[in-house]
Coordinates of C-alpha atoms and ligand atoms in Angstrom, one line a residue:
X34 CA 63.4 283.2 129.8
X35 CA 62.6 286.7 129.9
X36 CA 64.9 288.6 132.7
X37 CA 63.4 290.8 135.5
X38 CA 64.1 294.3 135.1
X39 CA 66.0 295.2 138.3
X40 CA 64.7 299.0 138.7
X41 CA 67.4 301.1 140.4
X42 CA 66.2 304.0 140.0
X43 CA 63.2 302.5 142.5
X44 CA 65.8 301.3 144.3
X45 CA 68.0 304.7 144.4
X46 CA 64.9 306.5 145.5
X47 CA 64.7 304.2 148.4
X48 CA 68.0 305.1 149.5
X49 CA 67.7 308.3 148.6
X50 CA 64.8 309.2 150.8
X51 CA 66.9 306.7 153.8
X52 CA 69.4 309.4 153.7
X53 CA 67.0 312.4 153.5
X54 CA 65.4 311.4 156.8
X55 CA 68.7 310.8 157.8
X56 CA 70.1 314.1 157.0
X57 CA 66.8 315.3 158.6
X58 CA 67.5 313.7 161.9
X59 CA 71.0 315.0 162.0
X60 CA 69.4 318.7 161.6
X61 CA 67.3 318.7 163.6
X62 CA 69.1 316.8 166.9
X63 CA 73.0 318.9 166.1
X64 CA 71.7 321.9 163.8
X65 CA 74.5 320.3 161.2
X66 CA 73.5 320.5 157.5
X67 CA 75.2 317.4 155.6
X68 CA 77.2 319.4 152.5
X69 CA 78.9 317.6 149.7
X70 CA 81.6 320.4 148.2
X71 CA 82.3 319.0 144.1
X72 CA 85.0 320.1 142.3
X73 CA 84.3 320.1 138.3
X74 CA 87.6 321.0 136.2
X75 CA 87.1 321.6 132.5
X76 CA 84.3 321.5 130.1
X77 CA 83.8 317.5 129.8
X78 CA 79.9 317.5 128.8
X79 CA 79.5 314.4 130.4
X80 CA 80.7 315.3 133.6
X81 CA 78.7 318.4 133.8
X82 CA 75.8 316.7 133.7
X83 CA 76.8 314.0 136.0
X84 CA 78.0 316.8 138.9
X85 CA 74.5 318.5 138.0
X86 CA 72.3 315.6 138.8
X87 CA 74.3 314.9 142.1
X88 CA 73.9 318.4 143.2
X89 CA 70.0 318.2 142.1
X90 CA 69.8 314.9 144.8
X91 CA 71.8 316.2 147.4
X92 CA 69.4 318.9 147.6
X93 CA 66.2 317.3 147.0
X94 CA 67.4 315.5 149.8
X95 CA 67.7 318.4 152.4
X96 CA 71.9 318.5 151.9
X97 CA 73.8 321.4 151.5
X98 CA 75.5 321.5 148.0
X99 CA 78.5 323.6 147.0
X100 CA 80.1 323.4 143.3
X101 CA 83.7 324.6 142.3
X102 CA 84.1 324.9 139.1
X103 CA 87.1 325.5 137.6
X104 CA 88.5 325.8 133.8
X105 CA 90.3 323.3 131.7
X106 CA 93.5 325.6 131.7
X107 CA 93.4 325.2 135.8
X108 CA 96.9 324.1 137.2
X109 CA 97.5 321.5 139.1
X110 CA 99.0 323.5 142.0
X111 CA 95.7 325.5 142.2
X112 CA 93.2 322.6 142.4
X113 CA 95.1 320.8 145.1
X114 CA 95.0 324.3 146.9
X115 CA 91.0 324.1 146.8
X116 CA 91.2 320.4 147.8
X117 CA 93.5 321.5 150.6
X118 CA 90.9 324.2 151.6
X119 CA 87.9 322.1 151.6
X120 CA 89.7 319.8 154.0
X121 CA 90.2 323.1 155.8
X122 CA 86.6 323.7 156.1
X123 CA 84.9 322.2 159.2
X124 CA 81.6 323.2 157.1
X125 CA 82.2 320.5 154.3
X126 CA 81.7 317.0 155.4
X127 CA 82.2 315.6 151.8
X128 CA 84.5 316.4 148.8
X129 CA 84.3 314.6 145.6
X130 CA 86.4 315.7 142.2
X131 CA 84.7 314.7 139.5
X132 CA 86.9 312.6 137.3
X133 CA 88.5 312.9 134.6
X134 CA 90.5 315.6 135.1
X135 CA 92.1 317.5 132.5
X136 CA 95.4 315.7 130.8
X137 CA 98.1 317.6 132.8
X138 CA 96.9 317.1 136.3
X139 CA 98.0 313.5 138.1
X140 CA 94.7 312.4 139.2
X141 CA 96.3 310.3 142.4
X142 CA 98.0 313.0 143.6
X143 CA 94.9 315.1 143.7
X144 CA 92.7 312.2 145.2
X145 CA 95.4 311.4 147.8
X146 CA 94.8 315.3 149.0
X147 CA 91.4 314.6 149.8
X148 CA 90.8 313.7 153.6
X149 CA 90.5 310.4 154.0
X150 CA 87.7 311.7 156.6
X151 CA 85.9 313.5 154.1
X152 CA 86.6 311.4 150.7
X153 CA 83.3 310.4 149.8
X154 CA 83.8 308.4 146.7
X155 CA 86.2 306.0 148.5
X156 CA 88.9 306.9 146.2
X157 CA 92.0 307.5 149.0
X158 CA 94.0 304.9 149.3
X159 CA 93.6 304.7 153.0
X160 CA 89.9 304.0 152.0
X161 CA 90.6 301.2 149.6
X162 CA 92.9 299.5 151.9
X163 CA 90.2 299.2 154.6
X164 CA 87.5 298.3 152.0
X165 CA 90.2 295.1 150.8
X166 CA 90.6 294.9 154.5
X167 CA 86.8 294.2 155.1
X168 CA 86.4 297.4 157.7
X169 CA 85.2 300.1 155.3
X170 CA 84.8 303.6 156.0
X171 CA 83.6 304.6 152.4
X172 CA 82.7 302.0 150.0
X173 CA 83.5 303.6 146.5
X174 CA 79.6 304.2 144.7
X175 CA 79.1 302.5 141.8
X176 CA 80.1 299.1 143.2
X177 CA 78.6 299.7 146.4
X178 CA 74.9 300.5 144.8
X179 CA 75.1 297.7 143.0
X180 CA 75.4 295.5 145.9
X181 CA 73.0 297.5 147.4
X182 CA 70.8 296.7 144.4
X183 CA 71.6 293.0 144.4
X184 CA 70.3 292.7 148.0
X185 CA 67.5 294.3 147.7
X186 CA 66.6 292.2 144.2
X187 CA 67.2 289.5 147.0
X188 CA 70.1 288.0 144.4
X189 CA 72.5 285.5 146.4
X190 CA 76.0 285.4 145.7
X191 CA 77.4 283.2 147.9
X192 CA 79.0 280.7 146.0
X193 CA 78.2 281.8 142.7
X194 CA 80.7 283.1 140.2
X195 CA 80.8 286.3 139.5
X196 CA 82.4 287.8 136.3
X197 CA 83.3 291.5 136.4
X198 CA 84.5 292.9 133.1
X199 CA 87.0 295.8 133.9
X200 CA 89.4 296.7 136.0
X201 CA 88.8 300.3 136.8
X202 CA 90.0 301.7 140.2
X203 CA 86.6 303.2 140.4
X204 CA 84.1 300.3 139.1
X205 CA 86.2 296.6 138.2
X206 CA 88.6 296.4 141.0
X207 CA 86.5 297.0 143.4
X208 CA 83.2 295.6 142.2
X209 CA 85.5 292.2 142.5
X210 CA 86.6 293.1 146.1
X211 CA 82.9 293.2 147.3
X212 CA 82.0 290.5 145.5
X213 CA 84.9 288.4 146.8
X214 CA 84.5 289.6 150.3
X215 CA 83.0 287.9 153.7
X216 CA 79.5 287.6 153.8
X217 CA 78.7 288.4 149.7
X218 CA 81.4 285.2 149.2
X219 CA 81.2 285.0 145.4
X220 CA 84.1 283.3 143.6
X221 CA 85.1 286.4 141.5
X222 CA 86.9 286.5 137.9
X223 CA 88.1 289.5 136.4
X224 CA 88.5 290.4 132.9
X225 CA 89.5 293.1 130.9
X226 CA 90.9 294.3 127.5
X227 CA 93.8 291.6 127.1
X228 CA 91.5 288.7 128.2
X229 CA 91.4 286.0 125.6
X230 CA 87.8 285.1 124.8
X231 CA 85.6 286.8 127.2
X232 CA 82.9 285.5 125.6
X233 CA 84.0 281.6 127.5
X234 CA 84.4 283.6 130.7
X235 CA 80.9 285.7 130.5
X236 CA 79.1 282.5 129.6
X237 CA 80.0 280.9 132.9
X238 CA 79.3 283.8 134.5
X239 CA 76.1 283.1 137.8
X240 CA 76.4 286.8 137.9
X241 CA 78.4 289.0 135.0
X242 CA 79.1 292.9 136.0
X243 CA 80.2 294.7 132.3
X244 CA 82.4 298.0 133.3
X245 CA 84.3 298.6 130.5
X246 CA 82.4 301.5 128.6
X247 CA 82.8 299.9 125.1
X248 CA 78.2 300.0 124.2
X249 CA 76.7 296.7 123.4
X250 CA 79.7 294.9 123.9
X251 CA 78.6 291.9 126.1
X252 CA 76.7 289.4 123.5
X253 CA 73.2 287.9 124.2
X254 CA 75.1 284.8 123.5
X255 CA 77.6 285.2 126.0
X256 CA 74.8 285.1 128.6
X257 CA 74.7 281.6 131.1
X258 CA 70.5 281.2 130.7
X259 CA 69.6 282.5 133.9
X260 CA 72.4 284.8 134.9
X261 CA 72.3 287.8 136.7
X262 CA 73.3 290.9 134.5
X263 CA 74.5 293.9 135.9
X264 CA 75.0 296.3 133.2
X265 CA 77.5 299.5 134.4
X266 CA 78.4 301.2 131.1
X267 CA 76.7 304.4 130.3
X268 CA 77.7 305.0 126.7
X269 CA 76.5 307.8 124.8
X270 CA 75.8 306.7 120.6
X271 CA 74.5 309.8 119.3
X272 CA 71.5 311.0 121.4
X273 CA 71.0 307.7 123.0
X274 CA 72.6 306.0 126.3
X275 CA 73.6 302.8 125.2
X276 CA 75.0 300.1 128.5
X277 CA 78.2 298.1 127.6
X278 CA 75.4 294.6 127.4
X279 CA 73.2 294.3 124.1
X280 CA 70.3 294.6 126.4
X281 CA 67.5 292.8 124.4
X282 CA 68.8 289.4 123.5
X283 CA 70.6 289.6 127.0
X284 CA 67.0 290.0 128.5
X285 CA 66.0 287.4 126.6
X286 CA 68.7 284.6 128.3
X287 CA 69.0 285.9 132.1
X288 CA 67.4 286.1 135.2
X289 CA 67.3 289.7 136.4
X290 CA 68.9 292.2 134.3
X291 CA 69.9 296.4 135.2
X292 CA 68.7 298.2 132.0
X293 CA 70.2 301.2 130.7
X294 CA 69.2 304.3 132.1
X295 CA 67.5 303.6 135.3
X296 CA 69.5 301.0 136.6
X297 CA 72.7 301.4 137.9
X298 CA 73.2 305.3 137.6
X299 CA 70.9 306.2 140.0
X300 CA 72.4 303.9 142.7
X301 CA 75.8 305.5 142.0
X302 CA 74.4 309.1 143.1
X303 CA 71.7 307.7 145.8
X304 CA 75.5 306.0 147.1
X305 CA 77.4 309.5 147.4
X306 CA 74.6 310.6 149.5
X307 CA 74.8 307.4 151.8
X308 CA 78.0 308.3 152.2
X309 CA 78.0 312.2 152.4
X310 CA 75.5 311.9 155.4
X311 CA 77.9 309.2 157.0
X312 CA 80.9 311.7 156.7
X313 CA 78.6 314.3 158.5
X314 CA 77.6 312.5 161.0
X315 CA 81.0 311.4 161.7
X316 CA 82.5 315.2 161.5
X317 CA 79.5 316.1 163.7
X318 CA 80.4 313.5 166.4
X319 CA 83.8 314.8 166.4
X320 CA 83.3 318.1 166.5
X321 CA 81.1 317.4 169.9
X322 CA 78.1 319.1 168.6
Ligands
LIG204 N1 83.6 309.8 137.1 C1 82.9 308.7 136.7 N2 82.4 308.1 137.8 C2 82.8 308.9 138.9 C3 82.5 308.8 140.3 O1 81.9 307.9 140.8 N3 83.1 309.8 141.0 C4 83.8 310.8 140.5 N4 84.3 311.7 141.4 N5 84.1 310.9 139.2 C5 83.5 309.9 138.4

């Protein structure tokens, strides 16, 4: 079998231009401009580039975009000042701090200062409570674009097992919590760093998520012949982006595949926008305008 390429950054453009006629419509009936404030602390290459490329779609996709940018030496005491003060601002209907932050600063505390209101990546608490409630306000990204992507690619998981590797608060805990969920209904099993023999797991795996960041981890072998292979690791090997799955002999085993770059990246940033315009027009309503 030779696996379809599921093409997300197709799919990310789709969403992408949903939430530029979105924004559009928002402008043009309240005069409000959707605006995603991101904070970047430190030099982290990485995350440069990352913050870059969700400034470049917020604007290609008629949103306002604001970045802070503050150095490595910042205190902690100043950043939740700025967080405090975009909160503050009835102009900024999203806030997202790119992570990681420089050792030194305690990450939750910062993330708990963002409005629940106006936290964009779903990283509050009180957001992750009401997405492992079922009544989501903002589904956190990556996980939700890959959803995203796996209805689109018209991929059923009701009944199927997934397998997510990880256990990230950003990507593996709540990958599982979707897939687990009412109405996507998988039968969800996690593993991470001090599972024995993932490879057993993987290969019973209907549909394996890898978000563990370790490149070409996953083994061709380790894929059930016509599994569904979601691919979430963005690894950089020298100048290459290498995906946490040996892509070829994966491709070579599954069904549908996400390749690496172009697959889920660009749902993670077509996401934040989804979500940005869904804070404004929430903020909008409230404001009565
Ligand atoms: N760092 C890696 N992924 C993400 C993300 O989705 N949001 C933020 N804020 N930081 C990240």
């Amino acid at each position: 079998m030779t696996a379809t390429v599921i093409d997300g950054k197709q799919i990310a453009q789709q969403t992408r231009a949903e939430a530029a006629t979105g924004a559009l419509a928002l402008r043009t009936s309240t005069g409000v401009i959707a605006h995603l404030a991101a904070v970047l602390v430190g030099e982290d290459p990485a995350s440069a580039v990352y913050v870059r490329n969700k400034r470049v779609a917020c604007e290609n996709a008629g949103f306002k975009s604001t970045l802070h940018r503050l150095p490595a030496s910042t205190g902690q005491a100043e950043l939740l000042t700025l967080v405090q003060a975009l909160n503050a601002d009835s102009d900024v209907h999203g806030i997202l701090v790119q992570l990681p932050l420089p050792k030194g600063i305690d990450t939750s505390l910062i993330l708990d200062a963002i409005l629940p209101s106006k936290d964009v990546d779903g990283f509050h608490p009180e957001n992750v409570g009401l997405m492992q409630q079922g009544r989501p306000r903002f589904l956190p990204c990556t996980p939700a674009g890959v959803m995203r992507m796996l209805e689109v690619s018209g991929i059923e998981t009701a009944g199927k097992h997934a397998v997510v590797i990880g256990r990230s608060d950003i990507v593996g805990k709540p990958m599982a919590a979707l897939l687990a969920q009412k109405g996507a209904d998988a039968t969800v099993t996690i593993c991470h760093s001090r599972t024995r023999d993932i490879g057993a797991f993987c290969r019973e795996a209907d549909i394996l998520v890898a978000a563990l960041g370790i490149p070409r981890f996953v083994q061709g072998d380790w894929i059930k012949p016509g599994a569904v292979v979601i691919d979430v690791g963005i690894n950089r090997v020298g100048d290459k982006l290498m995906g946490d799955v040996d892509y070829l002999p994966a491709a070579e085993v599954a069904s549908a595949i996400t390749p690496v770059p172009g697959g889920v990246g660009p749902m993670t940033i077509a996401m934040l926008l989804a979500n940005t315009l869904q804070a404004a027009i929430k903020l909008a309503g409230s404001h009565g305008r």
